[in-house]
Tab-separated table of C-alpha atoms in Angstrom:
chain	number	residue	atom	x	y	z
A	719	MET	CA	26.487	10.145	42.375
A	720	ALA	CA	23.517	6.743	41.108
A	721	PHE	CA	22.632	4.181	38.362
A	722	GLU	CA	19.463	2.614	37.418
A	723	ASN	CA	19.712	-0.740	35.874
A	724	GLU	CA	16.427	-2.026	34.025
A	725	ARG	CA	16.855	-4.374	35.666
A	726	TRP	CA	16.293	-3.480	39.010
A	727	SER	CA	14.549	-0.233	37.956
A	728	GLU	CA	10.898	0.956	39.594
A	729	SER	CA	10.976	3.145	35.633
A	730	ARG	CA	8.869	2.172	33.156
A	731	ARG	CA	10.032	1.640	29.352
A	732	GLN	CA	10.775	4.857	27.924
A	733	GLY	CA	8.457	3.841	25.344
A	734	ILE	CA	9.569	5.798	20.771
A	735	VAL	CA	10.710	8.972	20.317
A	736	ASP	CA	11.211	10.582	17.025
A	737	LEU	CA	15.169	12.316	17.321
A	738	PRO	CA	15.567	14.619	14.486
A	739	THR	CA	19.190	14.335	12.587
A	740	TYR	CA	22.270	15.245	14.805
A	741	TYR	CA	26.048	13.988	13.906
A	742	ILE	CA	28.145	12.864	17.469
A	743	SER	CA	31.406	12.017	17.320
A	744	ARG	CA	33.547	9.402	17.073
A	745	HIS	CA	36.002	9.721	20.053
A	746	GLU	CA	35.694	10.515	23.398
A	747	VAL	CA	37.259	14.137	23.808
A	748	THR	CA	40.900	13.328	24.629
A	749	VAL	CA	43.303	15.122	26.915
A	750	ALA	CA	45.072	16.736	24.891
A	751	GLN	CA	41.337	18.231	22.646
A	752	PHE	CA	40.545	19.119	27.004
A	753	LYS	CA	44.193	20.892	27.435
A	754	ALA	CA	44.441	22.877	24.226
A	755	PHE	CA	40.730	24.984	25.727
A	756	ALA	CA	42.807	24.734	28.861
A	757	ASP	CA	45.915	26.340	27.650
A	758	ALA	CA	43.515	28.651	25.340
A	759	THR	CA	41.503	29.998	27.569
A	760	GLY	CA	42.918	29.733	31.247
A	761	TYR	CA	39.870	27.607	31.802
A	762	ARG	CA	40.473	26.178	35.771
A	763	ALA	CA	40.110	22.570	34.985
A	764	ASP	CA	40.897	20.122	37.606
A	765	PRO	CA	44.009	19.831	37.236
A	766	LEU	CA	44.516	15.710	36.748
A	767	ALA	CA	41.980	16.262	33.954
A	768	LEU	CA	44.931	17.805	31.996
A	769	GLN	CA	47.670	15.004	33.679
A	770	GLY	CA	46.293	11.444	31.360
A	771	PRO	CA	48.303	10.591	28.675
A	772	LEU	CA	47.183	12.935	25.815
A	773	ASN	CA	45.666	10.217	23.444
A	774	HIS	CA	43.048	9.277	26.748
A	775	PRO	CA	39.593	10.263	27.481
A	776	VAL	CA	39.569	13.542	29.285
A	777	ALA	CA	37.808	12.583	32.875
A	778	ASN	CA	37.905	14.411	36.289
A	779	VAL	CA	35.877	16.738	34.198
A	780	SER	CA	32.678	17.662	35.730
A	781	TRP	CA	29.118	18.554	33.696
A	782	THR	CA	29.919	21.966	33.452
A	783	ASP	CA	33.235	21.527	32.398
A	784	ALA	CA	32.743	19.495	28.837
A	785	LEU	CA	29.594	22.247	28.195
A	786	ALA	CA	32.743	25.162	28.923
A	787	TYR	CA	34.588	22.839	26.569
A	788	ALA	CA	32.278	22.291	24.104
A	789	ARG	CA	30.662	26.305	23.561
A	790	TRP	CA	34.517	26.717	23.389
A	791	LEU	CA	34.989	25.094	20.324
A	792	ASP	CA	31.896	25.367	18.629
A	793	ALA	CA	32.884	29.522	19.063
A	794	ARG	CA	35.982	28.153	17.039
A	795	LEU	CA	34.643	26.657	14.792
A	796	ARG	CA	32.156	29.754	13.631
A	797	GLU	CA	35.815	32.307	13.702
A	798	SER	CA	37.989	29.707	11.514
A	799	GLU	CA	38.687	29.766	8.307
A	800	GLN	CA	40.523	25.946	8.210
A	801	THR	CA	36.806	25.257	9.881
A	802	PRO	CA	35.162	22.529	6.396
A	803	GLU	CA	32.592	24.616	4.548
A	804	PRO	CA	29.496	22.478	5.016
A	805	LEU	CA	30.835	22.247	8.763
A	806	LYS	CA	30.306	26.096	9.157
A	807	GLN	CA	26.950	26.092	7.207
A	808	LEU	CA	25.161	24.300	9.091
A	809	LEU	CA	27.281	25.926	12.834
A	810	ALA	CA	25.419	29.666	10.786
A	811	ASP	CA	21.980	28.221	9.999
A	812	GLY	CA	21.602	27.468	13.994
A	813	TRP	CA	23.041	24.206	14.969
A	814	ARG	CA	25.077	23.840	17.864
A	815	VAL	CA	28.103	21.949	19.143
A	816	THR	CA	27.418	20.602	22.409
A	817	ILE	CA	27.136	17.466	24.566
A	818	PRO	CA	23.890	15.023	23.339
A	819	ASP	CA	21.096	15.002	25.195
A	820	GLU	CA	20.347	11.078	26.627
A	821	ALA	CA	17.874	10.222	23.387
A	822	GLN	CA	20.653	10.658	20.984
A	823	TRP	CA	23.261	9.562	22.611
A	824	GLU	CA	20.958	6.184	24.044
A	825	LYS	CA	20.083	6.322	19.179
A	826	ALA	CA	23.936	6.267	18.818
A	827	ALA	CA	25.122	3.738	21.022
A	828	ARG	CA	22.297	1.232	20.064
A	829	GLY	CA	21.536	1.472	16.461
A	830	SER	CA	18.427	0.748	14.701
A	831	GLU	CA	18.178	-2.687	16.147
A	832	GLY	CA	18.103	-1.584	20.233
A	833	ARG	CA	20.769	-3.594	20.883
A	834	ILE	CA	22.192	-4.412	24.531
A	835	TYR	CA	25.834	-3.301	23.448
A	836	PRO	CA	26.396	-1.024	20.389
A	837	TRP	CA	28.078	-4.304	18.533
A	838	GLY	CA	25.462	-6.615	19.444
A	839	ASN	CA	23.523	-8.390	22.245
A	840	GLN	CA	26.634	-10.385	24.046
A	841	PRO	CA	29.646	-8.587	25.915
A	842	SER	CA	32.997	-8.342	24.722
A	843	ARG	CA	36.405	-7.105	26.030
A	844	ASP	CA	37.595	-6.807	22.712
A	845	LYS	CA	35.354	-4.230	21.417
A	846	ALA	CA	35.655	-1.822	24.877
A	847	ASN	CA	37.600	-1.399	27.962
A	848	TYR	CA	35.077	-2.708	30.917
A	849	SER	CA	36.518	-4.204	34.215
A	850	GLY	CA	39.743	-3.130	33.703
A	851	THR	CA	42.187	-0.902	35.546
A	852	SER	CA	42.802	2.712	33.592
A	853	THR	CA	41.008	4.716	30.686
A	854	THR	CA	43.071	3.361	26.907
A	855	PRO	CA	43.890	5.137	24.122
A	856	VAL	CA	40.858	6.389	22.394
A	857	GLY	CA	39.332	4.104	19.322
A	858	SER	CA	42.096	1.376	20.395
A	859	HIS	CA	39.374	-1.133	20.813
A	860	ALA	CA	37.997	-1.891	16.451
A	861	CYS	CA	34.271	-2.575	16.605
A	862	PRO	CA	33.595	-2.947	12.773
A	863	GLU	CA	29.769	-4.908	14.300
A	864	CYS	CA	29.149	-0.807	15.776
A	865	GLN	CA	26.622	0.642	13.835
A	866	TYR	CA	27.667	4.044	13.501
A	867	GLY	CA	31.539	4.009	12.801
A	868	LEU	CA	31.383	5.079	16.822
A	869	HIS	CA	34.335	4.250	19.709
A	870	ASP	CA	34.255	3.989	23.511
A	871	MET	CA	30.276	4.167	23.366
A	872	SER	CA	30.395	1.000	25.788
A	873	GLY	CA	33.104	1.564	28.734
A	874	ASN	CA	36.368	3.960	28.766
A	875	VAL	CA	34.337	6.613	30.625
A	876	TRP	CA	30.525	7.294	31.412
A	877	GLU	CA	29.630	9.769	29.441
A	878	TRP	CA	28.135	12.843	30.246
A	879	THR	CA	24.192	14.002	28.087
A	880	ARG	CA	22.711	17.217	28.692
A	881	SER	CA	19.636	15.603	30.435
A	882	PRO	CA	19.017	16.277	33.649
A	883	TYR	CA	17.263	12.609	35.742
A	884	GLN	CA	14.427	12.133	35.679
A	885	PRO	CA	12.958	8.322	35.787
A	886	LEU	CA	11.243	6.478	32.250
A	887	PRO	CA	10.055	7.710	30.278
A	888	PHE	CA	12.297	11.222	30.578
A	889	ASP	CA	11.051	13.833	28.539
A	890	PRO	CA	13.284	14.050	25.776
A	891	SER	CA	12.554	18.006	25.247
A	892	ASP	CA	14.091	18.656	28.914
A	893	ASP	CA	17.744	18.845	28.169
A	894	ARG	CA	18.732	21.789	29.972
A	895	THR	CA	21.697	23.663	30.224
A	896	ASN	CA	21.226	25.943	33.125
A	897	LEU	CA	22.091	25.098	36.761
A	898	ALA	CA	18.480	26.413	37.649
A	899	GLU	CA	17.244	23.859	39.641
A	900	ASP	CA	19.620	21.539	41.438
A	901	ALA	CA	19.563	18.093	39.866
A	902	LEU	CA	21.644	15.055	39.019
A	903	TRP	CA	22.501	14.765	35.321
A	904	VAL	CA	22.871	11.434	33.404
A	905	MET	CA	25.526	10.271	32.212
A	906	ARG	CA	26.148	6.607	30.188
A	907	GLY	CA	27.823	3.935	28.705
A	908	GLY	CA	29.744	2.127	31.244
A	909	SER	CA	33.714	3.119	32.303
A	910	PHE	CA	36.502	1.473	32.711
A	911	ASN	CA	36.818	-0.131	35.886
A	912	ASP	CA	32.765	-1.188	36.004
A	913	ALA	CA	30.926	-4.635	35.278
A	914	GLU	CA	30.047	-5.667	32.370
A	915	ASN	CA	25.897	-4.730	33.112
A	916	ASN	CA	27.185	-1.571	33.340
A	917	ALA	CA	28.688	-1.004	29.653
A	918	ARG	CA	24.866	-2.263	28.049
A	919	ALA	CA	23.602	0.678	26.469
A	920	ALA	CA	20.841	1.072	28.485
A	921	VAL	CA	22.329	1.244	31.488
A	922	ARG	CA	21.800	4.772	33.344
A	923	GLY	CA	24.679	6.766	35.704
A	924	ALA	CA	23.579	10.521	36.692
A	925	ALA	CA	25.574	13.151	39.326
A	926	ASP	CA	25.797	16.406	40.281
A	927	PRO	CA	26.809	18.359	37.406
A	928	GLY	CA	29.772	19.249	39.324
A	929	ALA	CA	31.266	16.310	39.683
A	930	ARG	CA	35.066	15.443	38.779
A	931	ARG	CA	35.749	11.832	39.077
A	932	PRO	CA	38.341	9.260	37.475
A	933	PHE	CA	36.019	7.772	35.381
A	934	ILE	CA	33.783	10.284	33.144
A	935	GLY	CA	34.150	12.075	30.534
A	936	PHE	CA	32.285	13.193	27.214
A	937	ARG	CA	32.124	13.202	23.888
A	938	LEU	CA	30.486	16.308	21.684
A	939	VAL	CA	27.399	16.624	19.304
A	940	ILE	CA	26.402	19.002	16.552
A	941	THR	CA	22.525	19.425	17.196
A	942	ARG	CA	19.972	22.165	16.874
A	943	LEU	CA	18.914	23.746	20.232
């Protein structure tokens, strides 16, 4: 596991990345949602991932666990008669449910102004769960100042991305979803047990794709791949 804070990083700035339209989930995936997947498929999840409060973000999930959940949900949405028609049309047009790449995650967190935190440029424990002792229910920290209406983009749990770790400036087209090469995968956002520095939107973490930790979870996007 590795962490990169731009204050002492040897990497250069990322520069401008062109991002096509995508949709990102308002909340992190919950224990209840991940448990529904495990129950439906018999997936061999870490038992600890299924034991937390149902409305808390799921944790103790690996990168491969997160992708497995996304692929299952993608298939369910394609098959279900209850899927809203606009979403069904996106999926029919080649969009996919997956986890965000690093650029998608950072854009969603920092907004159009490049904020230090999703809500602005000053830390606030009223708007995020960091420097704490445990996860909290998803969406329990109101953030009306967050540009895209998202919750827990700072704190609660680190969130997996589908981007392999590489020094800045990273190649946004490199968003492999296979394990063909030995690599760390990027996670973003900080967690409940991180200090405010790691809750900043620019801070990068990385972990082995098989790592299951009580402070790592994920959220989803719908995007073209």
